[in-house]
Amino acid sequence: MTNAQAATKIVRVSDPVNLEFPFETLSSDLTPTDAFYVRNHFSQPEINVQAWRLSIEGAVEKPLQLTFPELLSMPTHTVTSVLECAGNSRVFLSPKVAGAQWGLGAVGNAEWKGVLLSTILERACLAEDAVDVVFEGADKGVPDEQPKPCNPIYYARSIPKSKALEANILLAYEMNGAPLSEAHGFPLRLIVPGWYGMASVKWLQRIVVTEYPYDGYFQKIDYAFWEERDGLPVRQPITEIELKSQIAQPAAHSVIDANSTCLIYGAAWTGSSKIAKVEVSVDGGKEWHLANLGESDNPHAWIFWHYQWKTSATPHDTILMCRATDTEGRSQPLTRDLNKESYRISHTLPISVQVR
Amino acid sequence: MTNAQAATKIVRVSDPVNLEFPFETLSSDLTPTDAFYVRNHFSQPEINVQAWRLSIEGAVEKPLQLTFPELLSMPTHTVTSVLECAGNSRVFLSPKVAGAQWGLGAVGNAEWKGVLLSTILERACLAEDAVDVVFEGADKGVPDEQPKPCNPIYYARSIPKSKALEANILLAYEMNGAPLSEAHGFPLRLIVPGWYGMASVKWLQRIVVTEYPYDGYFQKIDYAFWEERDGLPVRQPITEIELKSQIAQPAAHSVIDANSTCLIYGAAWTGSSKIAKVEVSVDGGKEWHLANLGESDNPHAWIFWHYQWKTSATPHDTILMCRATDTEGRSQPLTRDLNKESYRISHTLPISVQVR
């Protein structure tokens, strides 16, 4: 962590360092790298890129050991994608739940450049009976919560084989046009557009193809939830980002001039489909007004929106809210589903302001 | 729980009631029903057998709803099998771990009579893509440990399809020649010979065949452990009973006559294979002596063993131990593997005695 990073971000946890983007400063489509949130589970590892190799092993016909220069020499691909921490906006939950108390800023939008995962997997040649593809980072430690392994583990997350072969999953070595920084996963980071950030493993060192469902700590204990199937609760990994919009300005607890025009603006994103509309409420959810939507051709990037609010002449306290709807007709729920436990906080979030 | 049960067993947990067989009273090959250990996760359910049905559903071609008389009219099968709680002997662990502090008696051997599971599954006709068979009891509650579902769940456990079709798994309605008691799962209990007791679901109400691995609470959170596969820790359900022998007499802290003959005896069992020998040490594991083995034709029952110990004339404190070896050459380890967490306590257990 450089001092510059610490200066522009909110420290949510100091050890290991977890830093939040101050969402009220949202101004550019691409979140500047030094303002981009940092979610660490263990201490940032030190990597000697000369000695570093990306190992592709397990249920593959041709195991690979790739050097950094070898990766750089392969065909490149670029994708602009939101990364959102699965615990973003946790501070809004009531009752309080364990975990870093993220506000609105454990989310960012960046341009990622690297090699398509499918290119590497095709080269390694997946076995017929491959089930999951596991991505192991170089960051290592003992997780916080039971049940946990006795010994330190590497951070690892998997995606199913069919998902791994999709044409937008990237092994990224550049972020926003510059080499990936150490804080963001140098030399190589997986980017899974449309999935919560826990899937985009940093400091990638090993890709293990398994012939069995990978039931690792960050797959079935943490970053997981109970889903009812056949009337039985079963533990499922968190995957796709949920439809969400957030207000950047006015920030919570702002004082706004009465009898004036206030620009309410923010961003909206979704894991699949496309944002169709964003609505804004200036009275705690009683009435909803259509916001103006920005343009975006990129399905995984966020989209900006704004709404001109004519404030009344009468001083009052009120609650601002925004709510996105996608092209499949899904809308953000108005209330929290408690079955979601401490992740996927995607209901409309109340922003208290004063008109004076 | 009747008063008679409470009188003969040790209360390990009072709510929900968890009762232990005083292993030092071991005397008959079949553990008397009223002395047999009781492991409850939730309160004992009340079942009206007239209204009760066994439902077989999910990935089956012919879903079934069986009444109790219908089950009684089907071909019967009898098996004598050990049931051992996966946490048996937990009190011997150091450092201490959470969970009921079972001594030696969360184990028993009984004769079970009922209908073969394979008979029922063949009648229901499993779908081609069936993966797991889930057994749901009528006992319901919120489990103790996180991560757990918000709402009460039924106790449930699964076995893989291939295991479910084996010819020794029973839907039992009789125990030791008498109708199954309420405490032991009336009207119907699954019996999985060779697996720890958590698999033998009591108060069976539903069999759900799934087309996906069943990752329920008692499958991946509790009654589970970390196993390293491909260098990655993965969460696995506890299944097969491990090779084990226990000393019934002398009991811990007994005072034994010097210069006499003391009969050391106990039982030995294993989840698969067969007991080949049991050895006894009367000096804390320095020297080992072959014990005399009883007879058993039943692979899932326990086997008795004994050893005549000539005590020395000199008063001293010592530690008795026993160690089983199976027909595949496996022996009980002398020390605890800490990776096993709080279950499968199958190393040699020290019994301190005094010679006076």
XYZ file of C-alpha atoms in Angstrom:
712
model
C 0.000 0.000 0.000
C 1.406 3.389 -0.946
C 0.624 6.563 0.964
C -1.193 7.866 -2.094
C -3.644 4.981 -1.873
C -4.257 5.465 1.800
C -4.894 9.137 1.223
C -7.734 8.621 -1.266
C -9.476 5.644 0.265
C -11.319 4.824 3.483
C -9.545 2.252 5.670
C -12.204 -0.334 6.613
C -9.801 -2.896 8.069
C -6.131 -2.157 8.693
C -4.749 -5.715 9.000
C -5.025 -7.131 6.440
C -5.546 -3.813 4.704
C -9.055 -3.288 3.276
C -9.693 0.024 1.563
C -12.878 1.578 0.253
C -13.482 3.990 -2.606
C -15.326 7.089 -1.295
C -18.357 6.597 -3.533
C -19.465 10.225 -3.122
C -16.378 11.208 -5.198
C -17.687 9.265 -8.229
C -16.881 11.354 -11.292
C -15.294 9.254 -14.025
C -16.617 6.190 -15.776
C -13.376 4.326 -15.005
C -12.512 4.365 -11.308
C -8.911 5.621 -10.967
C -6.654 2.756 -9.926
C -5.413 4.530 -6.803
C -9.019 5.104 -5.696
C -10.209 1.558 -6.502
C -11.288 -0.494 -3.468
C -8.912 -3.143 -2.094
C -10.289 -6.309 -0.496
C -7.665 -8.521 1.158
C -8.277 -11.723 3.068
C -4.660 -12.232 4.076
C -1.524 -10.063 3.918
C -0.459 -8.930 0.466
C 2.115 -11.478 -0.751
C 5.548 -10.519 -2.073
C 6.090 -11.904 -5.528
C 9.342 -12.157 -7.437
C 8.110 -12.024 -11.013
C 11.322 -13.597 -12.370
C 10.691 -16.724 -10.299
C 6.892 -16.560 -10.615
C 5.099 -19.112 -12.810
C 1.448 -19.651 -13.589
C 0.884 -23.378 -13.207
C -2.083 -25.012 -14.970
C -2.534 -28.506 -13.576
C -4.963 -31.204 -12.476
C -7.448 -32.628 -14.974
C -5.671 -31.316 -18.095
C -3.948 -33.240 -20.843
C -1.031 -30.796 -21.076
C -0.050 -29.234 -17.752
C 1.549 -25.820 -18.283
C 4.045 -23.649 -16.445
C 3.904 -20.160 -17.938
C 6.367 -17.353 -17.258
C 5.260 -13.730 -17.160
C 6.952 -12.920 -20.526
C 5.191 -15.931 -22.075
C 1.830 -14.570 -20.938
C 2.675 -11.108 -22.268
C 3.449 -12.586 -25.677
C 0.013 -14.197 -26.052
C -2.984 -12.611 -27.853
C -4.485 -9.845 -25.731
C -8.067 -9.067 -24.824
C -9.548 -6.051 -23.062
C -12.747 -5.824 -21.049
C -14.283 -3.010 -19.026
C -15.971 -4.440 -15.984
C -17.360 -3.532 -12.622
C -15.866 -5.331 -9.639
C -18.073 -5.255 -6.580
C -17.201 -6.884 -3.281
C -19.942 -9.330 -2.255
C -20.075 -7.456 1.079
C -20.426 -3.966 -0.405
C -22.954 -1.789 1.543
C -22.863 -4.108 4.556
C -23.005 -1.111 6.890
C -26.632 -0.643 5.792
C -27.697 -4.006 7.260
C -29.809 -4.129 10.392
C -29.279 -6.048 12.586
C -25.522 -5.671 12.167
C -23.626 -8.640 10.756
C -19.983 -9.646 11.064
C -17.458 -8.676 8.398
C -15.887 -5.456 7.117
C -18.469 -2.678 7.428
C -18.313 -1.483 3.833
C -20.275 1.627 2.888
C -21.075 2.253 -0.784
C -17.531 2.108 -2.148
C -16.467 -1.559 -2.274
C -17.195 -1.277 -5.976
C -15.369 0.160 -8.983
C -15.309 0.040 -12.767
C -12.025 -0.540 -14.592
C -10.554 -1.524 -17.911
C -8.693 -4.819 -17.694
C -6.264 -6.173 -20.267
C -4.678 -9.592 -20.458
C -5.103 -13.065 -21.916
C -8.431 -14.847 -22.213
C -8.730 -17.717 -19.760
C -10.239 -19.828 -22.552
C -7.006 -19.429 -24.569
C -4.968 -20.906 -21.717
C -7.454 -23.690 -20.973
C -7.618 -24.679 -24.630
C -3.840 -24.874 -24.698
C -3.795 -27.069 -21.572
C -6.639 -29.157 -23.005
C -9.241 -29.875 -20.310
C -9.961 -33.513 -19.488
C -13.400 -34.806 -20.491
C -14.450 -35.262 -16.881
C -13.293 -31.835 -15.697
C -15.854 -30.263 -13.346
C -14.421 -27.106 -11.784
C -11.523 -24.758 -12.478
C -9.880 -23.535 -9.269
C -7.865 -20.315 -9.113
C -5.306 -20.098 -6.328
C -3.689 -16.818 -5.310
C -0.322 -16.424 -3.586
C -1.951 -14.846 -0.508
C -2.000 -17.239 2.401
C -3.324 -17.365 5.953
C -5.771 -18.893 8.397
C -9.330 -17.632 7.794
C -11.320 -15.955 10.567
C -14.336 -18.147 10.966
C -14.973 -21.796 11.840
C -15.124 -24.334 10.358
C -11.680 -23.592 8.949
C -8.599 -25.675 8.168
C -5.987 -25.890 10.966
C -3.148 -24.808 8.702
C -2.775 -21.664 6.580
C -4.432 -21.882 3.169
C -4.031 -19.976 -0.058
C -6.980 -17.855 -1.120
C -8.774 -19.885 -3.795
C -12.047 -19.750 -5.688
C -13.468 -21.835 -8.500
C -15.792 -21.485 -11.468
C -17.544 -24.352 -13.238
C -15.901 -25.634 -16.433
C -18.663 -24.310 -18.701
C -18.320 -20.812 -17.216
C -14.512 -20.957 -17.443
C -14.704 -21.393 -21.214
C -16.828 -18.249 -21.736
C -15.169 -15.645 -23.915
C -14.952 -12.782 -21.420
C -12.971 -14.192 -18.491
C -9.543 -12.686 -18.356
C -6.134 -13.297 -16.841
C -5.353 -9.597 -16.466
C -1.939 -7.949 -16.170
C -3.074 -4.392 -16.921
C -5.641 -2.211 -15.156
C -6.778 1.126 -16.610
C -3.963 1.112 -19.159
C -1.112 0.568 -16.710
C 0.600 -2.565 -15.380
C -1.416 -4.173 -12.591
C -0.308 -2.783 -9.218
C 0.776 -5.037 -6.356
C -2.331 -4.080 -4.389
C -4.550 -5.201 -7.262
C -2.843 -8.535 -7.896
C 0.449 -8.114 -9.790
C 1.576 -9.988 -11.769
C -1.729 -11.615 -12.722
C -5.333 -11.385 -11.615
C -8.353 -13.297 -12.747
C -11.244 -11.096 -13.865
C -14.687 -12.719 -13.932
C -17.011 -10.031 -15.352
C -20.506 -10.204 -13.886
C -19.499 -12.083 -10.737
C -18.792 -10.572 -7.342
C -15.173 -9.634 -6.698
C -14.330 -12.733 -4.637
C -14.137 -14.651 -7.946
C -11.492 -12.336 -9.410
C -8.543 -13.932 -7.619
C -5.435 -11.736 -7.227
C -1.775 -12.805 -7.340
C -2.749 -15.849 -9.371
C -0.219 -18.672 -9.095
C -2.084 -21.878 -9.847
C -5.052 -22.988 -11.928
C -6.182 -26.448 -10.836
C -8.774 -28.289 -12.910
C -10.711 -30.746 -10.739
C -12.830 -33.788 -11.545
C -14.991 -33.098 -8.496
C -16.915 -30.072 -7.213
C -14.347 -27.850 -5.480
C -15.720 -27.296 -1.966
C -13.055 -24.954 -0.598
C -13.307 -22.552 2.343
C -14.173 -19.490 0.224
C -16.630 -21.557 -1.788
C -18.753 -23.324 0.831
C -18.010 -21.671 4.173
C -17.323 -18.030 3.330
C -18.824 -16.332 0.234
C -21.630 -18.871 0.323
C -25.302 -18.911 1.244
C -28.152 -21.291 2.009
C -30.442 -22.000 -0.907
C -33.513 -24.190 -0.630
C -33.583 -26.997 -3.193
C -36.174 -29.779 -2.976
C -37.175 -28.332 0.383
C -33.645 -28.791 1.745
C -31.229 -25.930 2.504
C -27.984 -26.505 0.592
C -24.807 -24.426 0.752
C -24.092 -22.638 -2.519
C -21.236 -20.383 -3.544
C -22.061 -16.739 -4.251
C -21.542 -16.039 -7.939
C -23.321 -13.402 -10.038
C -23.524 -9.718 -9.138
C -27.096 -8.616 -8.447
C -28.796 -5.709 -10.117
C -27.973 -2.549 -8.158
C -27.892 1.234 -8.280
C -26.297 3.605 -5.793
C -26.486 7.331 -5.141
C -23.091 9.082 -5.207
C -24.437 12.594 -4.597
C -25.935 13.950 -2.490
C -23.964 12.006 0.106
C -25.690 10.822 3.269
C -26.343 13.616 5.803
C -25.921 16.356 3.185
C -27.722 19.652 3.763
C -29.462 20.776 0.571
C -30.813 24.216 -0.262
C -34.561 24.536 -0.097
C -36.307 25.830 -3.210
C -33.392 24.904 -5.450
C -32.375 22.308 -8.043
C -30.262 19.460 -6.692
C -28.576 16.993 -9.017
C -28.983 13.436 -7.724
C -26.605 11.093 -9.527
C -24.896 7.763 -9.270
C -24.194 4.513 -11.063
C -26.071 1.284 -11.799
C -24.804 -2.170 -12.776
C -25.822 -5.780 -13.057
C -24.199 -9.192 -13.412
C -26.098 -10.184 -16.520
C -28.654 -8.522 -18.806
C -28.636 -4.701 -19.060
C -29.933 -1.741 -17.068
C -33.275 -0.623 -18.554
C -34.098 2.235 -16.170
C -33.213 3.835 -12.884
C -35.808 5.538 -10.724
C -35.256 7.963 -7.897
C -37.359 8.688 -4.839
C -36.932 11.869 -2.789
C -39.533 10.918 -0.151
C -38.297 7.603 1.215
C -39.889 5.438 -1.472
C -43.424 6.843 -1.765
C -43.048 8.287 -5.260
C -40.536 7.297 -7.918
C -39.187 9.448 -10.771
C -37.388 8.299 -13.890
C -33.692 9.221 -13.971
C -31.712 10.019 -17.127
C -29.486 7.104 -18.106
C -25.999 7.485 -19.568
C -24.723 5.427 -22.464
C -22.783 2.201 -22.294
C -22.148 -0.431 -24.921
C -20.348 -2.628 -22.452
C -22.602 -5.114 -20.647
C -20.216 -5.509 -17.679
C -19.455 -1.818 -17.063
C -21.598 0.365 -14.882
C -23.809 3.077 -16.286
C -24.237 6.590 -14.898
C -27.627 8.140 -14.229
C -28.900 11.482 -12.896
C -32.085 13.202 -11.817
C -32.848 16.907 -11.273
C -34.584 17.332 -7.966
C -36.535 20.547 -7.386
C -36.517 20.928 -3.636
C -39.506 22.430 -1.871
C -39.446 25.732 -0.091
C -40.234 24.062 3.229
C -37.302 22.783 5.269
C -37.593 19.054 5.998
C -35.621 15.861 6.525
C -36.044 13.181 3.900
C -34.647 9.959 2.489
C -33.315 9.591 -1.047
C -33.383 6.239 -2.801
C -32.644 4.849 -6.234
C -33.829 1.648 -7.830
C -32.680 -0.004 -11.044
C -34.688 -2.236 -13.376
C -33.058 -4.448 -15.987
C -34.100 -5.441 -19.499
C -35.589 -8.652 -18.107
C -37.984 -6.715 -15.912
C -36.228 -7.388 -12.606
C -36.078 -4.498 -10.122
C -34.054 -3.930 -6.985
C -36.140 -5.027 -3.990
C -37.187 -2.320 -1.538
C -36.320 -4.398 1.512
C -33.545 -6.724 2.535
C -33.988 -10.479 2.194
C -32.577 -11.740 5.503
C -31.862 -15.166 3.985
C -29.007 -13.523 2.093
C -27.028 -13.336 5.353
C -24.128 -10.866 5.075
C -23.590 -10.696 1.311
C -25.294 -9.496 -1.884
C -26.723 -6.306 -0.410
C -28.727 -5.118 -3.379
C -31.967 -3.698 -2.023
C -32.607 0.048 -2.287
C -30.383 1.858 0.203
C -31.704 4.878 2.121
C -29.662 8.102 1.990
C -30.803 10.558 4.681
C -30.518 14.260 3.794
C -31.825 17.586 5.113
C -33.474 20.326 3.073
C -32.861 23.658 4.723
C -36.849 -40.150 27.737
C -38.118 -42.509 30.407
C -36.715 -42.599 33.921
C -35.379 -46.090 33.221
C -33.215 -44.711 30.414
C -31.879 -41.881 32.515
C -30.970 -44.320 35.250
C -28.743 -46.478 33.049
C -27.081 -43.815 30.934
C -24.844 -40.804 31.495
C -26.472 -37.463 30.621
C -23.934 -35.627 28.417
C -26.277 -32.847 27.295
C -29.710 -32.318 28.815
C -31.343 -30.146 26.125
C -31.627 -31.669 23.617
C -31.101 -34.865 25.556
C -27.833 -36.714 24.768
C -27.184 -39.893 26.697
C -24.126 -42.108 26.899
C -23.797 -45.847 27.514
C -21.482 -46.428 30.525
C -18.912 -48.407 28.530
C -17.438 -49.976 31.679
C -20.711 -51.936 31.998
C -20.114 -53.709 28.655
C -21.211 -57.311 29.119
C -23.405 -58.474 26.240
C -22.679 -58.572 22.553
C -25.899 -56.665 21.829
C -26.130 -53.418 23.783
C -29.494 -53.406 25.604
C -31.807 -50.859 24.013
C -32.350 -48.943 27.244
C -28.572 -48.613 27.678
C -27.866 -47.658 24.051
C -26.496 -44.126 23.573
C -28.842 -41.397 22.327
C -27.536 -38.569 20.155
C -30.020 -35.790 19.474
C -29.412 -32.595 17.512
C -32.852 -31.142 18.145
C -35.738 -32.055 20.442
C -37.245 -35.487 19.919
C -40.215 -35.022 17.552
C -43.705 -36.288 18.292
C -44.943 -38.536 15.524
C -48.463 -39.744 14.921
C -47.835 -43.013 13.114
C -51.350 -43.084 11.625
C -50.684 -39.803 9.817
C -46.998 -40.514 9.193
C -45.830 -41.310 5.649
C -42.416 -42.060 4.229
C -42.137 -39.930 1.116
C -39.662 -40.920 -1.623
C -39.311 -38.029 -4.032
C -36.986 -35.969 -6.209
C -35.088 -37.653 -9.036
C -37.210 -40.818 -9.129
C -39.545 -42.062 -11.821
C -42.218 -43.203 -9.375
C -42.498 -41.017 -6.269
C -43.854 -43.027 -3.332
C -45.780 -42.279 -0.169
C -45.577 -45.326 2.090
C -47.633 -45.888 5.234
C -46.205 -47.727 8.217
C -48.340 -50.863 7.569
C -47.143 -50.869 3.947
C -43.524 -50.912 5.136
C -44.256 -53.686 7.622
C -45.719 -55.810 4.818
C -42.554 -55.649 2.704
C -39.758 -58.291 2.724
C -37.669 -57.977 5.890
C -33.935 -57.928 6.413
C -31.916 -58.062 9.626
C -28.420 -56.739 10.277
C -26.332 -56.555 13.431
C -24.303 -53.392 13.388
C -22.302 -51.076 15.569
C -23.444 -47.471 15.696
C -20.766 -45.082 16.879
C -21.227 -41.342 17.209
C -18.585 -39.505 15.159
C -17.728 -37.580 18.353
C -17.325 -40.644 20.596
C -14.324 -40.312 23.003
C -14.136 -36.540 22.474
C -13.334 -36.042 26.173
C -9.908 -37.563 25.457
C -8.934 -34.717 23.097
C -6.346 -32.172 24.168
C -6.684 -29.275 23.650
C -10.404 -29.461 24.378
C -12.772 -28.998 21.438
C -16.399 -27.879 21.294
C -19.219 -30.426 21.255
C -20.681 -32.967 23.663
C -17.838 -34.352 25.801
C -18.487 -38.028 25.130
C -16.426 -40.590 27.025
C -16.190 -44.143 25.668
C -19.895 -44.905 25.436
C -21.289 -43.076 22.400
C -21.171 -46.469 20.741
C -23.313 -49.593 20.814
C -24.025 -52.778 18.909
C -27.596 -53.746 18.061
C -29.671 -55.969 15.843
C -31.757 -53.958 13.412
C -34.684 -55.286 11.398
C -36.594 -53.566 8.603
C -36.736 -53.147 4.847
C -33.685 -52.844 2.635
C -33.244 -49.322 1.292
C -32.414 -50.822 -2.108
C -35.876 -52.441 -2.212
C -37.554 -49.056 -1.798
C -35.243 -47.272 -4.238
C -35.780 -49.942 -6.875
C -39.517 -49.551 -6.465
C -39.246 -45.759 -6.829
C -36.870 -46.212 -9.782
C -33.942 -43.780 -9.524
C -33.440 -41.323 -12.378
C -30.335 -41.883 -14.546
C -28.739 -38.643 -13.359
C -29.390 -39.226 -9.646
C -26.341 -38.229 -7.557
C -27.213 -38.325 -3.855
C -29.953 -39.814 -1.707
C -30.935 -37.500 1.149
C -32.591 -38.775 4.323
C -34.632 -36.247 6.258
C -35.734 -36.821 9.841
C -38.736 -35.225 11.546
C -36.487 -33.526 14.130
C -36.186 -29.813 13.469
C -34.316 -26.828 14.853
C -31.647 -24.191 14.317
C -28.139 -25.690 14.530
C -25.571 -24.349 16.996
C -22.744 -23.186 14.805
C -22.311 -20.672 11.989
C -22.656 -20.700 9.067
C -26.185 -21.956 9.591
C -29.538 -21.287 7.924
C -31.669 -18.526 9.511
C -34.731 -20.740 9.806
C -35.153 -24.098 11.527
C -34.103 -27.085 9.436
C -34.846 -30.771 9.588
C -31.918 -33.019 10.436
C -30.783 -34.491 7.100
C -27.871 -36.489 5.776
C -27.118 -38.026 2.400
C -25.288 -40.975 0.918
C -24.134 -41.238 -2.692
C -26.373 -43.194 -5.063
C -23.906 -46.080 -5.462
C -23.676 -46.509 -1.676
C -27.477 -46.255 -1.297
C -27.944 -49.298 -3.531
C -25.665 -51.528 -1.407
C -27.426 -54.549 0.044
C -26.957 -53.800 3.754
C -28.551 -50.407 4.261
C -31.755 -50.709 6.167
C -34.904 -48.773 6.920
C -35.279 -50.198 10.414
C -38.435 -50.443 12.518
C -37.107 -52.977 15.045
C -34.097 -52.802 17.366
C -32.911 -55.824 19.345
C -36.104 -57.731 18.573
C -38.555 -55.073 19.753
C -40.305 -52.204 17.956
C -38.007 -49.195 17.592
C -38.428 -46.874 20.577
C -39.233 -43.186 20.201
C -35.761 -42.271 21.465
C -34.152 -44.388 18.771
C -36.231 -43.115 15.866
C -39.729 -44.622 15.841
C -41.369 -45.297 13.445
C -38.424 -45.620 11.050
C -34.679 -45.136 11.212
C -32.052 -45.443 8.528
C -29.208 -47.784 9.442
C -25.976 -47.364 7.468
C -23.676 -50.149 8.720
C -20.015 -49.138 8.713
C -20.669 -45.394 8.778
C -20.659 -43.157 11.825
C -24.027 -42.717 13.520
C -24.814 -39.306 11.980
C -25.712 -41.196 8.763
C -28.342 -43.357 10.472
C -31.095 -40.729 10.431
C -33.862 -41.192 13.004
C -37.594 -40.409 12.618
C -37.254 -40.726 8.859
C -39.967 -38.823 6.966
C -38.552 -38.061 3.553
C -36.060 -39.591 1.105
C -35.089 -37.052 -1.531
C -33.041 -38.165 -4.529
C -31.022 -35.241 -5.907
C -29.358 -34.618 -9.254
C -26.660 -32.564 -7.536
C -24.289 -33.166 -4.617
C -26.328 -32.500 -1.470
C -24.353 -29.897 0.491
C -26.517 -29.622 3.594
C -25.569 -28.317 7.032
C -24.795 -31.754 8.525
C -22.910 -32.683 5.373
C -20.552 -29.746 4.771
C -20.574 -27.620 7.927
C -21.036 -30.092 10.774
C -19.940 -33.763 10.497
C -17.388 -32.692 7.905
C -13.633 -32.215 7.723
C -10.933 -30.633 5.566
C -9.222 -32.996 3.194
C -6.370 -31.947 0.933
C -6.964 -32.771 -2.728
C -4.667 -31.425 -5.444
C -2.983 -29.328 -2.749
C -6.290 -27.614 -1.905
C -8.272 -28.166 1.310
C -11.818 -29.237 0.430
C -14.719 -29.844 2.803
C -15.784 -33.481 2.889
C -18.539 -35.220 4.795
C -17.511 -37.730 7.459
C -18.570 -41.195 6.386
C -16.927 -44.511 7.350
C -16.231 -45.586 10.930
C -12.525 -45.893 11.652
C -10.856 -48.956 13.086
C -11.062 -48.769 16.880
C -10.817 -50.759 20.087
C -11.765 -49.632 23.585
C -11.145 -50.944 27.083
C -14.325 -51.546 29.096
C -12.585 -52.909 32.218
C -10.635 -51.914 34.164
C -12.325 -48.508 34.054
C -10.202 -45.371 34.277
C -8.906 -44.629 37.800
C -9.500 -48.222 38.982
C -7.350 -49.536 41.826
C -6.071 -53.008 40.969
C -4.598 -55.572 43.311
C -0.839 -55.964 43.082
C 0.446 -59.463 42.393
C -2.850 -60.649 40.977
C -4.485 -61.494 37.679
C -6.588 -58.702 36.210
C -8.861 -59.312 33.223
C -8.561 -56.468 30.715
C -11.408 -56.610 28.213
C -13.328 -54.560 25.727
C -14.611 -54.417 22.159
C -13.190 -53.623 18.738
C -14.911 -52.617 15.486
C -14.263 -51.149 12.074
C -16.230 -49.579 9.212
C -14.961 -51.943 6.562
C -12.674 -55.005 6.480
C -12.405 -57.121 9.645
C -10.535 -57.018 12.964
C -7.386 -59.191 12.679
C -5.943 -58.665 16.147
C -6.119 -56.536 19.264
C -3.050 -55.789 21.354
C -2.904 -54.502 24.902
C -0.277 -52.433 26.669
C -0.078 -52.208 30.459
C 2.818 -49.740 30.502
C 1.538 -46.760 28.492
C 2.468 -48.154 25.091
C 6.030 -49.447 25.576
C 5.210 -53.152 25.200
C 2.222 -54.700 23.452
C 0.618 -58.111 24.157
C -1.776 -60.026 21.935
C -5.336 -60.208 23.303
C -7.723 -63.127 22.785
C -10.332 -62.302 20.169
C -13.961 -63.391 20.329
C -15.877 -64.734 17.372
C -18.030 -62.769 14.971
C -19.336 -63.658 11.553
C -20.916 -60.270 11.141
C -18.638 -57.686 9.508
C -20.518 -54.718 10.994
C -20.825 -55.960 14.560
C -18.171 -55.372 17.176
C -15.976 -58.146 18.471
C -15.025 -58.760 22.096
C -11.427 -59.287 23.226
C -9.689 -59.926 26.542
C -6.212 -60.169 28.031
C -5.046 -61.638 31.369
C -2.760 -59.141 33.053
C -0.442 -60.478 35.809
C 0.150 -57.399 37.918
C 3.520 -56.944 39.597
C 4.043 -57.035 43.347
C 5.230 -53.421 43.379
C 2.572 -50.707 43.722
C 2.667 -48.251 40.794
C 0.528 -46.023 38.590
C 0.265 -47.028 34.962
C -1.625 -46.484 31.728
C -3.544 -49.237 29.936
C -4.062 -49.077 26.179
C -5.480 -51.258 23.443
C -4.873 -51.152 19.726
C -6.695 -52.983 16.920
C -5.286 -54.063 13.556
C -7.520 -55.038 10.646
C -7.158 -57.670 7.940
C -5.756 -55.020 5.594
C -2.862 -54.330 7.957
C -4.109 -50.975 9.248
C -3.592 -50.279 12.971
C -5.014 -47.647 15.278
C -2.569 -44.742 15.448
C -0.892 -44.083 18.800
C -1.447 -40.328 18.633
C -4.224 -38.019 17.568
C -4.186 -36.477 14.069
C -5.138 -32.845 14.813
C -6.397 -32.386 11.245
C -9.368 -34.533 12.185
C -10.760 -31.649 14.230
C -13.417 -32.820 16.698
C -14.550 -36.097 15.125
C -13.307 -39.622 14.345
C -11.362 -40.086 17.575
C -9.771 -43.433 16.834
C -6.242 -43.289 18.215
C -5.301 -45.453 21.204
C -6.914 -43.997 24.326
C -5.028 -43.987 27.643
C -6.766 -45.500 30.698
C -4.978 -44.535 33.931
C -5.069 -47.110 36.723
C -3.269 -47.734 40.016
C -1.753 -51.014 41.126
C -1.777 -51.186 44.931
